[in-house]
CSV table of C-alpha atoms and ligand atoms in Angstrom, one decimal:
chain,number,residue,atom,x,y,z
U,1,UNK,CA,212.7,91.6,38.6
U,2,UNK,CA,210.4,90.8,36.2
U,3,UNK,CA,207.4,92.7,37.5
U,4,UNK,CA,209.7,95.9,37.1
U,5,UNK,CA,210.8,95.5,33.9
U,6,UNK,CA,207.4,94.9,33.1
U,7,UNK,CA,206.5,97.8,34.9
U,8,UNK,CA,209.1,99.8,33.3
U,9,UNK,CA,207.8,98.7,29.7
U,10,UNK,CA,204.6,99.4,30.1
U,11,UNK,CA,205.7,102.4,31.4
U,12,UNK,CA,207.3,104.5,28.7
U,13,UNK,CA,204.6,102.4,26.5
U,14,UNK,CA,202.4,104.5,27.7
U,15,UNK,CA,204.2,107.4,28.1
U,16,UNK,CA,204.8,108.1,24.6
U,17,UNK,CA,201.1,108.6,23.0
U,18,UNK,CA,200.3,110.8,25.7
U,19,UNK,CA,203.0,113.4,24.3
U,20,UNK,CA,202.3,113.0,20.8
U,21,UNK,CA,198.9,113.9,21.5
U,22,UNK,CA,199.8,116.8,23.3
U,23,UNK,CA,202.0,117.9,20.3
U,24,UNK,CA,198.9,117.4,18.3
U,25,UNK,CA,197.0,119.2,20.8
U,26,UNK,CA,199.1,122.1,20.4
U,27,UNK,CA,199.2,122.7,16.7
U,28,UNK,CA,195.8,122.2,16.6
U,29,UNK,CA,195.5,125.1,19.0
U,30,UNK,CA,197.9,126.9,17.1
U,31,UNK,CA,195.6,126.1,14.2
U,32,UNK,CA,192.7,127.5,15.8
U,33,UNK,CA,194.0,130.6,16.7
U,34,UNK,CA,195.2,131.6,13.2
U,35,UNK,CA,191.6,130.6,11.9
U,36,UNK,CA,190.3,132.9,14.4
U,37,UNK,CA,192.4,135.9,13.9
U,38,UNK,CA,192.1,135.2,10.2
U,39,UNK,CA,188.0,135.5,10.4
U,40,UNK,CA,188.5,138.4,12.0
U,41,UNK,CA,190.8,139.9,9.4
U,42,UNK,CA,187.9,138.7,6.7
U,43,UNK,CA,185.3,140.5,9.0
U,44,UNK,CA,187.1,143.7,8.7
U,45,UNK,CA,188.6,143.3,5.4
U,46,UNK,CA,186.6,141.2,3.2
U,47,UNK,CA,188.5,141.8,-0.1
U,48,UNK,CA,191.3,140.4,1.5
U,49,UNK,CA,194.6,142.3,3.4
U,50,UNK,CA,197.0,140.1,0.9
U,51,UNK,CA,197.0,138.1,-1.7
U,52,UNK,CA,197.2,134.4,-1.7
U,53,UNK,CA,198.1,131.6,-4.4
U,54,UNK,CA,194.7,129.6,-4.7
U,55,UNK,CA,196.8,126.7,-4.8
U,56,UNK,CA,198.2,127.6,-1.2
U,57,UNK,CA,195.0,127.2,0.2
U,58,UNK,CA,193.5,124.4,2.0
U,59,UNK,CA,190.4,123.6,3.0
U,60,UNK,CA,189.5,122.6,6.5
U,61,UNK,CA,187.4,119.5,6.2
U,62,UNK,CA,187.2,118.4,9.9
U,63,UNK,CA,188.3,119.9,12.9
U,64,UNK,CA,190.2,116.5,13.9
U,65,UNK,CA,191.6,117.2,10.4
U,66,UNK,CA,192.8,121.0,11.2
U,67,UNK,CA,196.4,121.3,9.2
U,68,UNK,CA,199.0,123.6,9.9
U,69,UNK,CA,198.5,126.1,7.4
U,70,UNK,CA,197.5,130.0,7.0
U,71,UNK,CA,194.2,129.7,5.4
U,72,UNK,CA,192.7,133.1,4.4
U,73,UNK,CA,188.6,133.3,4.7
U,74,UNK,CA,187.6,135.0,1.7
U,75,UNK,CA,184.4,133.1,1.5
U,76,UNK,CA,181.3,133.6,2.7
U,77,UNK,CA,180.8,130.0,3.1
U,78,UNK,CA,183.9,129.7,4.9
U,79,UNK,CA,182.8,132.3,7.5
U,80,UNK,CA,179.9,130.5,8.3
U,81,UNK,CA,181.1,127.6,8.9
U,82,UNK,CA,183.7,129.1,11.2
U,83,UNK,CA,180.7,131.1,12.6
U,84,UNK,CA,178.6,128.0,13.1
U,85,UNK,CA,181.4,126.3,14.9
U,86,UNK,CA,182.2,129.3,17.2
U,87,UNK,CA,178.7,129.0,18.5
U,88,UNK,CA,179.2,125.3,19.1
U,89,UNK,CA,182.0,126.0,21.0
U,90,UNK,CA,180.8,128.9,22.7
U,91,UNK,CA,177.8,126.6,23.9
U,92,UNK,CA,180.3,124.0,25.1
U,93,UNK,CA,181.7,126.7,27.0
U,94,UNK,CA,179.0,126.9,28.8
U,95,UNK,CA,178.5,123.6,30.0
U,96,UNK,CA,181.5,123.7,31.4
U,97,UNK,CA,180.8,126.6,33.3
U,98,UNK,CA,178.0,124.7,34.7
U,99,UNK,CA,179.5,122.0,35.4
U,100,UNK,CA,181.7,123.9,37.0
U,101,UNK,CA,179.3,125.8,39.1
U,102,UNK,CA,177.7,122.4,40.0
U,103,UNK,CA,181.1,120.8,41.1
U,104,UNK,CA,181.9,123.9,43.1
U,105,UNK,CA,178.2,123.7,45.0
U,106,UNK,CA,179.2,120.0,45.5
U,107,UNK,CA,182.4,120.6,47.0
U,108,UNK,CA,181.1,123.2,49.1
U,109,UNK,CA,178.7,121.1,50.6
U,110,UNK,CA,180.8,118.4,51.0
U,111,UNK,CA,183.4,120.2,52.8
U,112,UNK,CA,180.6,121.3,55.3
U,113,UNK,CA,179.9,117.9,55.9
U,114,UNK,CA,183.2,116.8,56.3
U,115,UNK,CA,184.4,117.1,60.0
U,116,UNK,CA,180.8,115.1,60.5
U,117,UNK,CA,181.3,112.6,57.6
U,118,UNK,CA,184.9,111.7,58.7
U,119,UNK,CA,182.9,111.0,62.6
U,120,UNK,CA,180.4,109.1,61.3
U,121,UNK,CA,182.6,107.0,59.6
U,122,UNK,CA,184.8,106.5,62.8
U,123,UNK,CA,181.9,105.6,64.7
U,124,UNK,CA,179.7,103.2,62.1
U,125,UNK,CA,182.5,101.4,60.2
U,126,UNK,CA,181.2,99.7,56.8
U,127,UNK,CA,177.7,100.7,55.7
U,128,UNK,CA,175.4,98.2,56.8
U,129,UNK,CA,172.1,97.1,56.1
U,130,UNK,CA,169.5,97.5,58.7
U,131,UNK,CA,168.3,94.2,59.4
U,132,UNK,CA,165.5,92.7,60.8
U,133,UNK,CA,162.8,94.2,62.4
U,134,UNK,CA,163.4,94.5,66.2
U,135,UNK,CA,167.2,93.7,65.8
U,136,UNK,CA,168.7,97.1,64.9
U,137,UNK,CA,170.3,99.4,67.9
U,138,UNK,CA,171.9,102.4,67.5
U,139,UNK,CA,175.6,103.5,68.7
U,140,UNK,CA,175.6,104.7,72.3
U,141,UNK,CA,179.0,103.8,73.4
U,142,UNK,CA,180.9,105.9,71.0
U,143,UNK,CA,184.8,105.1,70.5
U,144,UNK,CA,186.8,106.9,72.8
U,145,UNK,CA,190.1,109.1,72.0
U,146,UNK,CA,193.7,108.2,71.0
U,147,UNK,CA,195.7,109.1,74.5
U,148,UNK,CA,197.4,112.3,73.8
U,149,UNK,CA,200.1,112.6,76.6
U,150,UNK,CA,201.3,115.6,75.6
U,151,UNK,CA,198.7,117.1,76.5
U,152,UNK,CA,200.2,116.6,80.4
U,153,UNK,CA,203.1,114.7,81.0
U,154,UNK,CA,203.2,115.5,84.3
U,155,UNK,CA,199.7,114.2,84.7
U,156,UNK,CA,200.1,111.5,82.9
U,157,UNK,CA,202.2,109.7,84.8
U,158,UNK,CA,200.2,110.3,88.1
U,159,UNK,CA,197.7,108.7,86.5
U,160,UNK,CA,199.5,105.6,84.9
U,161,UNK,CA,199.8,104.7,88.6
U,162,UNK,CA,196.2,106.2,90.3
U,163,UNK,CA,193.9,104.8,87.8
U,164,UNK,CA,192.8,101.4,87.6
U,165,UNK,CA,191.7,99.8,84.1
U,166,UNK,CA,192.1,103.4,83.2
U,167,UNK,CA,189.1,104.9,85.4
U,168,UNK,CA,189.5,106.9,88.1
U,169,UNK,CA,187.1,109.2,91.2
U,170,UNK,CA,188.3,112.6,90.1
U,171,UNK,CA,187.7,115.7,93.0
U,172,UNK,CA,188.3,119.1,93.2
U,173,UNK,CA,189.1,120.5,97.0
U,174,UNK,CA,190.2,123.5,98.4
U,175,UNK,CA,190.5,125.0,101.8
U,176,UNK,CA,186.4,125.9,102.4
U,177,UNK,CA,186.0,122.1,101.8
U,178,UNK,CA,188.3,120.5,104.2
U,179,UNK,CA,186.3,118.6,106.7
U,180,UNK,CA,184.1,117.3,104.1
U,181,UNK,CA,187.0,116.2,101.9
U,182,UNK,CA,188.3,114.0,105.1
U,183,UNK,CA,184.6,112.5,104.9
U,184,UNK,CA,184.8,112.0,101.6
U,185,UNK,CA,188.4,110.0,101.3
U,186,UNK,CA,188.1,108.1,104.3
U,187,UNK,CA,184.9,106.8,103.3
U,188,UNK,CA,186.6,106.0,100.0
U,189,UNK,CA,189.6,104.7,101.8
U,190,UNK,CA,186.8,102.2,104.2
U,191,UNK,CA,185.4,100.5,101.2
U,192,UNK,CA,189.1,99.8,99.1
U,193,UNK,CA,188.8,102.4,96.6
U,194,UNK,CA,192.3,102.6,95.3
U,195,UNK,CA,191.7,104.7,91.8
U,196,UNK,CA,190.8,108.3,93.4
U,197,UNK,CA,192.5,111.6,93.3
U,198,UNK,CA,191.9,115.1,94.7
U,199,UNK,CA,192.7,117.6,92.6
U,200,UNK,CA,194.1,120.4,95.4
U,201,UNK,CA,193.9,123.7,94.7
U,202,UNK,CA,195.4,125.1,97.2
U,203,UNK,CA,198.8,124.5,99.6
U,204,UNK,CA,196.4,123.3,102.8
U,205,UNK,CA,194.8,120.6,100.6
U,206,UNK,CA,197.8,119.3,99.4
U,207,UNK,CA,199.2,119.1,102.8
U,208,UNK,CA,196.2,117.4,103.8
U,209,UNK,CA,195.9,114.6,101.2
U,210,UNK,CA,200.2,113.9,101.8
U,211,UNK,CA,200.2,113.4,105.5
U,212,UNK,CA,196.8,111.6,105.0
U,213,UNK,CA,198.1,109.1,102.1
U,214,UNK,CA,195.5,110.5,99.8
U,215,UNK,CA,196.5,110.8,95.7
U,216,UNK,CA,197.0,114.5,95.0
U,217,UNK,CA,197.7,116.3,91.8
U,218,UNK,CA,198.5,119.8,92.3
U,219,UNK,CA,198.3,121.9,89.3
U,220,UNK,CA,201.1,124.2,88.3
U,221,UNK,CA,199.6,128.0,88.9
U,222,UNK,CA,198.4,128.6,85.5
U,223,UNK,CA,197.3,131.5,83.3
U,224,UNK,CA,194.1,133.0,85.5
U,225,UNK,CA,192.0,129.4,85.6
U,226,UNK,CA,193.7,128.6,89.0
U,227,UNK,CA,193.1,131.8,91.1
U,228,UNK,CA,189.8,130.8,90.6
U,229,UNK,CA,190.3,127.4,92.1
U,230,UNK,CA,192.2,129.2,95.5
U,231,UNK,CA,189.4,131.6,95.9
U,232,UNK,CA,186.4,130.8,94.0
U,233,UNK,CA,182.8,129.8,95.8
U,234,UNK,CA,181.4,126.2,94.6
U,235,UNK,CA,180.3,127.8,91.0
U,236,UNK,CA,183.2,129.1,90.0
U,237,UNK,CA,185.4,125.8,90.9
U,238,UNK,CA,182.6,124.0,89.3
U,239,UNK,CA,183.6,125.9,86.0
U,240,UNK,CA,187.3,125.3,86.2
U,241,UNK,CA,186.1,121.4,86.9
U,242,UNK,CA,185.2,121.5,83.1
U,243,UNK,CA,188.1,122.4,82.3
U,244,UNK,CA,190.9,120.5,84.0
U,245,UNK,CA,188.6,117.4,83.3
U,246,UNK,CA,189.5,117.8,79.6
U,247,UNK,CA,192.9,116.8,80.5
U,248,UNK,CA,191.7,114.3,82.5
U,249,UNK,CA,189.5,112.5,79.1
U,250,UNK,CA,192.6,113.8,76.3
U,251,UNK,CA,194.9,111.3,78.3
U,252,UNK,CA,192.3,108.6,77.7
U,253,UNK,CA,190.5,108.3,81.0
U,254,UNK,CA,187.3,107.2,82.3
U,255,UNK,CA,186.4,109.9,85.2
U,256,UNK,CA,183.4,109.4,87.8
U,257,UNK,CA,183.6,113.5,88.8
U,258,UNK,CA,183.0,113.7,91.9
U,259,UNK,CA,182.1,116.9,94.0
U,260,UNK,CA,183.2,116.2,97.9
U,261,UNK,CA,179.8,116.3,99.6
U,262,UNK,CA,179.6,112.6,98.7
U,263,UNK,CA,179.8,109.2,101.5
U,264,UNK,CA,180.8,106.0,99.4
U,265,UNK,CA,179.5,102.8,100.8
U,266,UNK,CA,180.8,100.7,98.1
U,267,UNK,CA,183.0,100.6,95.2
U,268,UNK,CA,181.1,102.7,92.3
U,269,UNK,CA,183.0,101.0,89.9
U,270,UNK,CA,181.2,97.5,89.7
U,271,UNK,CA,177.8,99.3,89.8
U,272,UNK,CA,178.4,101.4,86.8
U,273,UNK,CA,177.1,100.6,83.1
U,274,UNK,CA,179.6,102.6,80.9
U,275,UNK,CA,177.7,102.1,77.6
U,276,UNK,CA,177.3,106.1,77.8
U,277,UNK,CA,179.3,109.6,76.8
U,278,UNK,CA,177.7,110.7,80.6
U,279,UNK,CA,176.5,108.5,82.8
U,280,UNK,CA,174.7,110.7,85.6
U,281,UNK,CA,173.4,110.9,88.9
U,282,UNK,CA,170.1,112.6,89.0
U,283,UNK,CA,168.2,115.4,91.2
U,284,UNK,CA,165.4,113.3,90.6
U,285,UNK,CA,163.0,111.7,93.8
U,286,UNK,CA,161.5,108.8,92.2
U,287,UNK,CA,161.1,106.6,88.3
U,288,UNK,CA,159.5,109.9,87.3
U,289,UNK,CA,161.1,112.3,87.9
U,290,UNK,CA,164.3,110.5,87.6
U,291,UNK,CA,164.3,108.9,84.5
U,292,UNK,CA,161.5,110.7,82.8
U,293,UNK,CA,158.2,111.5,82.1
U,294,UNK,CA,155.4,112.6,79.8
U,295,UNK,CA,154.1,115.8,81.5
U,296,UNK,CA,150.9,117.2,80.1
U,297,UNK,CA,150.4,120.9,79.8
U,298,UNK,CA,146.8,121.7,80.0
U,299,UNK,CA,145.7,124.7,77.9
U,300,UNK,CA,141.6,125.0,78.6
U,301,UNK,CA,141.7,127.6,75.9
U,302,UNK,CA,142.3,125.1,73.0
U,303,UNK,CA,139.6,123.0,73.9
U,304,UNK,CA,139.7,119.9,72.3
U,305,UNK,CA,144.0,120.0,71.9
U,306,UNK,CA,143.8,121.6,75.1
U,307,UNK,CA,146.3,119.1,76.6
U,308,UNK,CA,150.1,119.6,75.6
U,309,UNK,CA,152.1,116.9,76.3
U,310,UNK,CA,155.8,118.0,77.4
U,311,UNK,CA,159.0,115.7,78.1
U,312,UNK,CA,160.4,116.2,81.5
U,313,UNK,CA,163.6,114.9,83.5
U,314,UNK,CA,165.1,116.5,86.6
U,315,UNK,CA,168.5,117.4,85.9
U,316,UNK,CA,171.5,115.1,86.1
U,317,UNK,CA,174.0,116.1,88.9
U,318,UNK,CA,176.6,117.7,87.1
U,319,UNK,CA,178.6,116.9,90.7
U,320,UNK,CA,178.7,113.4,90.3
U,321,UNK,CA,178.7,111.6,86.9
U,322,UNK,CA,181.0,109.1,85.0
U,323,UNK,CA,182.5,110.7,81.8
U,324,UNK,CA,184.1,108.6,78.8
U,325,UNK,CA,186.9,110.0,77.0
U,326,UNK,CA,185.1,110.4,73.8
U,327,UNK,CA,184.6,113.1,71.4
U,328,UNK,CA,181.3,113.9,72.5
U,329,UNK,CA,182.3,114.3,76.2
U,330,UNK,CA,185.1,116.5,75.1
U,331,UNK,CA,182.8,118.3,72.9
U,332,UNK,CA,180.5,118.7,76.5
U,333,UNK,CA,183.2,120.0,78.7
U,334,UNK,CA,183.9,122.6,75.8
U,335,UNK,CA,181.1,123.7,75.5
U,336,UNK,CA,179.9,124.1,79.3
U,337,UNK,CA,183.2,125.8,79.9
U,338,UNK,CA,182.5,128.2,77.2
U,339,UNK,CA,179.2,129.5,78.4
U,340,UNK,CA,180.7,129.4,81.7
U,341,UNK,CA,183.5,131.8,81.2
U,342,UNK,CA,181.1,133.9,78.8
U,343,UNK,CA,178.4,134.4,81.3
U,344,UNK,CA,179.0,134.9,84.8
U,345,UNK,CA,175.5,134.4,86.0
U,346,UNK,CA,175.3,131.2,84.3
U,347,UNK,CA,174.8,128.1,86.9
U,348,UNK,CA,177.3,125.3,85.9
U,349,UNK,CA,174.1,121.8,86.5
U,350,UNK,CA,172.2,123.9,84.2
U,351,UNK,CA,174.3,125.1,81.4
U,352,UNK,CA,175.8,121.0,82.0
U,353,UNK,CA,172.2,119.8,81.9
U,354,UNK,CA,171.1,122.2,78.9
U,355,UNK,CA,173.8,121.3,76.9
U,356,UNK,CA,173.7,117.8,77.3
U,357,UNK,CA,169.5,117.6,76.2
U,358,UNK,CA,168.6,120.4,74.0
U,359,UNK,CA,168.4,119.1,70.9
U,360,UNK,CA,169.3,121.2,67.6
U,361,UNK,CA,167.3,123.7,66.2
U,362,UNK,CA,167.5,126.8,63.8
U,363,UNK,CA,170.3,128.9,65.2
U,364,UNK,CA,171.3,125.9,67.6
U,365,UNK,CA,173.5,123.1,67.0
U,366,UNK,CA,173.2,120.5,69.6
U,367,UNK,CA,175.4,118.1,71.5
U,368,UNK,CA,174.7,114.6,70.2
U,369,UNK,CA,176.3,112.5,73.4
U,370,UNK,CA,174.4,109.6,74.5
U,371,UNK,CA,173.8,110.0,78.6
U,372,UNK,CA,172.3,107.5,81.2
U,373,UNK,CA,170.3,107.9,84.8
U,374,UNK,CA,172.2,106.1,87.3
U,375,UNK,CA,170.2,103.9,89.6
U,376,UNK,CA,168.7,106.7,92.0
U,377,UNK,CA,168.8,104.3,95.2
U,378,UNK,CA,172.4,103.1,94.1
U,379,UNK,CA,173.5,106.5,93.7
U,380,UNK,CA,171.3,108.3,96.2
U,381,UNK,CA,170.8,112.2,96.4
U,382,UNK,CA,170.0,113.6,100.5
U,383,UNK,CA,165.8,114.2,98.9
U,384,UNK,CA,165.5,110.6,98.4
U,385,UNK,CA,167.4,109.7,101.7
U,386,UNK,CA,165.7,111.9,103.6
U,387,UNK,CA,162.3,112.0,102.5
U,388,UNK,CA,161.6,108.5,101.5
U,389,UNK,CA,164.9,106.3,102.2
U,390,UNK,CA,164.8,106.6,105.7
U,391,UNK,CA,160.9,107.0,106.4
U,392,UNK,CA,160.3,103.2,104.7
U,393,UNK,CA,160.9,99.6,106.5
U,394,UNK,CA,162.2,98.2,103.2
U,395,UNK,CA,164.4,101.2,101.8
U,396,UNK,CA,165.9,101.5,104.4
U,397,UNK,CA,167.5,98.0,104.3
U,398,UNK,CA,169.2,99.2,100.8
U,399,UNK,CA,172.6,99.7,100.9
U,400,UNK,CA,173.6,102.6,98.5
U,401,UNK,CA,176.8,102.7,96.6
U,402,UNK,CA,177.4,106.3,97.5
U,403,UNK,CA,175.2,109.0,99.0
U,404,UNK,CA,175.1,112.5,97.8
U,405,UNK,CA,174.3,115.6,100.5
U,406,UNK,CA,173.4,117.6,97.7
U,407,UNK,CA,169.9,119.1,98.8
U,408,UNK,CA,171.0,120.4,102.1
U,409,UNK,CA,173.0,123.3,103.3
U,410,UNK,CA,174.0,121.3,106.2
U,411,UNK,CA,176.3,119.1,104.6
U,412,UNK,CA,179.1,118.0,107.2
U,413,UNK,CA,176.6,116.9,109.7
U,414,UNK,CA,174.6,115.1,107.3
U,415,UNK,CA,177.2,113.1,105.5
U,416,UNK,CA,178.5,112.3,109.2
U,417,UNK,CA,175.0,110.5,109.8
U,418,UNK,CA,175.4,109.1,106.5
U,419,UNK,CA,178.5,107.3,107.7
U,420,UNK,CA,177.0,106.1,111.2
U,421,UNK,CA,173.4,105.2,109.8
U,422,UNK,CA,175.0,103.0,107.0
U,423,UNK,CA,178.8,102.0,108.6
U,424,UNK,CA,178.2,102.1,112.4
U,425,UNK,CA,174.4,100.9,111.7
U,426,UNK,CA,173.2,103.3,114.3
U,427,UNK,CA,169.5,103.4,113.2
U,428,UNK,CA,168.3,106.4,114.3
U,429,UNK,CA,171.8,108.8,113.0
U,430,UNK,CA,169.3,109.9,110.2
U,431,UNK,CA,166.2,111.1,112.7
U,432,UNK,CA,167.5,114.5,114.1
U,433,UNK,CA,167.5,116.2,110.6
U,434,UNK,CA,164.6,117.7,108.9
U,435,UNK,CA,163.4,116.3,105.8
U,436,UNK,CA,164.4,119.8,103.9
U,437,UNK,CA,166.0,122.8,105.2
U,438,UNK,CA,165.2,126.7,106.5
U,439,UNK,CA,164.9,128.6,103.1
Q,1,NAG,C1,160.1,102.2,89.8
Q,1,NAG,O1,160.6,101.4,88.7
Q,1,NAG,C2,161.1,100.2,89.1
Q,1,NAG,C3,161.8,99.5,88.0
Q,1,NAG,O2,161.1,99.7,86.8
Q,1,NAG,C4,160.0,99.3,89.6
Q,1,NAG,O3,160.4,98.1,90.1
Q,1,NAG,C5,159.3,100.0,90.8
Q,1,NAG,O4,158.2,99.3,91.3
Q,1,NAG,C6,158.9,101.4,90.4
Q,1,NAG,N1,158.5,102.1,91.6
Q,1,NAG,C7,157.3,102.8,91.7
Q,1,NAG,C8,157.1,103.4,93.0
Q,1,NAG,O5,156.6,102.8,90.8
């Protein structure tokens, strides 16, 4: 009670000053208009358009001072003063106008670094101070995204009941992929996998994944993106993959993407780091060419710079990588999706791959999303299985977590001896095939 009556007093305390010295404000104005039109009239008229009592006039002594009176400027002295103080206002003018023009550059710039700002802020919290030498690390594991349901309902609640801990094996299938997609879920089925679904794109598939027990989320036919799916070869489903993986992410979840050329020997989850925007499998063969490596350009010309040094990776495997629902990873699908459906020609691992590691430059902005390797003999691509894995005594005893038939056209076969070299230990299952394939 007493803190609003105070409140109240203070109140119209301080509301009456305010609106005295607006009054003020105003005859002042007032004031200064008549003194202006009234210079004017002495300009043009200097003997004077009427006549005044000389006791009617007042003398201005101080602008705070200005009375409300018609004051005539008959004297010379008068004008100059008037003349002196129209310059002083004319310079205040402008300085306003630059400050103006400073504020407006200010705001300008600031609204250009809003959208960034307001990120930045999300991601760092409370400026810091650095801290000692060799204890700072940057952000890699950005914040992910407030669940949006409403994005898909439907989806949702398939995957309130699919996903576990809110991650789940994510696949696209439709009919050209059949027999590998019975591979590929009965391996996941054989080592317990319970958070997996197959995206079906077509009636066969989700026939297939019913009668077989297998989580299945059919899409309702939608504007032009799912004729693709029904029809398309593996690059244009890879496309559409960008997209209905945005869903996937906006409703909060952790997706390992998986492509269906893939045997899992143990449960990906507990091998995975998810400190990253992308965590990725890679093309690479071995620590160089998978993680990275300083490749030196020589240039004989140059002589004594003649040697370039260049940083190389092979690309991660945009058919098998763990994505965090972040803004970042949405930012990735966007933007892959977008080159996709602009430019047919464009291959999905590269435009993934580019996006992902280019980093800005005049006329570019790039993709700021942090991105790991995945253990290459955890998650194993077919080059390393067949051309080192299964030609050395002590590789051979790994056990994978998944392995991925991506080098080789013969896929079915393959991922078949995948299943009886590793499940049914038959030692020789990987021996028939060559190490790479007819070109
Ligand atoms: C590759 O890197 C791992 C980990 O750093 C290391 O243990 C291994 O010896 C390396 N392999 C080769 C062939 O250099």
């Amino acid at each position: 009670m007493v803190v609003t009556m105070m409140g109240r007093r203070e109140g119209s305390l301080l509301r009456s000053p305010p609106s005295t010295a607006m009054r003020g404000s105003r005859i002042a104005i007032a004031v200064a208009i008549g003194v202006f039109f009234g210079c004017i009239f002495a300009l043009l008229f200097p003997n004077g358009l009427f006549r005044f009592d000389s006791s009617q006039e007042h003398r201005i002594t101080s602008r705070s001072s200005r009375v409300a009176n018609s004051s005539p400027c008959e004297s010379p002295e008068r004008i100059n003063m008037l003349k002196s103080e129209m310059v002083t206002l004319s310079q205040k003018n402008a300085e306003l106008k630059k400050q103006i023009r400073e504020l407006t550059s200010k705001l300008h710039l600031a609204e250009q670094g809003t959208d960034q700002a307001q990120k930045q802020v999300l991601l760092l919290g409370e400026q810091r101070k650095a801290g000692p030498f060799g204890t700072v690390k940057g952000l890699r594991t950005n914040p992910t995204v407030l669940p949006d349901e409403s994005v898909n309902p439907m989806l949702a609640k398939l995957l309130e009941k699919v996903a576990v801990q809110k991650e789940l094996i994510v696949c696209l299938a439709n009919r050209n992929v059949k027999n590998m997609l019975e591979v590929w879920f009965e391996s996941l089925k054989r080592v317990r996998i319970p958070n997996y679904l197959v995206v079906a794109l077509d009636d066969e598939i989700e026939a297939l994944c019913k009668s077989n027990d297998v989580p299945v989320y059919r899409r309702k036919p939608e504007e032009g993106i799912d004729s693709i799916g029904r029809t398309g070869g593996n690059h244009a489903i890879s496309g559409l993959k960008f997209r209905i993986l945005r869903e996937f992410l906006q409703l909060g979840y952790s997706i390992l993407l998986s492509d269906v050329d893939i045997v899992y020997l143990q449960n990906p989850f507990e091998h995975l780091y998810r400190d990253s925007d992308v965590e990725s499998m890679s093309d690479g063969h071995d620590n160089f060419t998978a993680y990275g490596y300083n490749d030196v350009f020589d240039d004989a010309k140059m002589g004594w710079a003649r040697f370039a040094h260049t940083m190389r990776i092979w690309v991660f495997n945009s058919g098998f990588f763990y994505i965090r629902p972040t803004i970042p990873s949405i930012e990735l699908l966007d933007r892959v999706a977008t080159r996709l459906a602009t430019d047919s020609k464009a291959w999905d691992q590269a435009v993934f791959n580019e996006e992902l590691f280019y980093p800005s430059h005049p006329g570019y902005e790039g993709l700021h999303a942090s991105k790991r390797t995945m253990d290459m003999f955890e998650f194993m691509n077919s080059k390393v299985l067949f051309r080192t894995v299964r030609n050395n005594e002590n590789y051979r005893k790994l056990k994978p977590v998944i392995v991925h038939v991506n080098y080789h056209p013969d896929k079915f076969p393959r991922m078949k001896a995948v299943v009886e070299f590793y499940v049914n230990g038959k030692k020789d299952a990987l021996q028939p095939f060559p190490e790479g394939s007819a070109w």
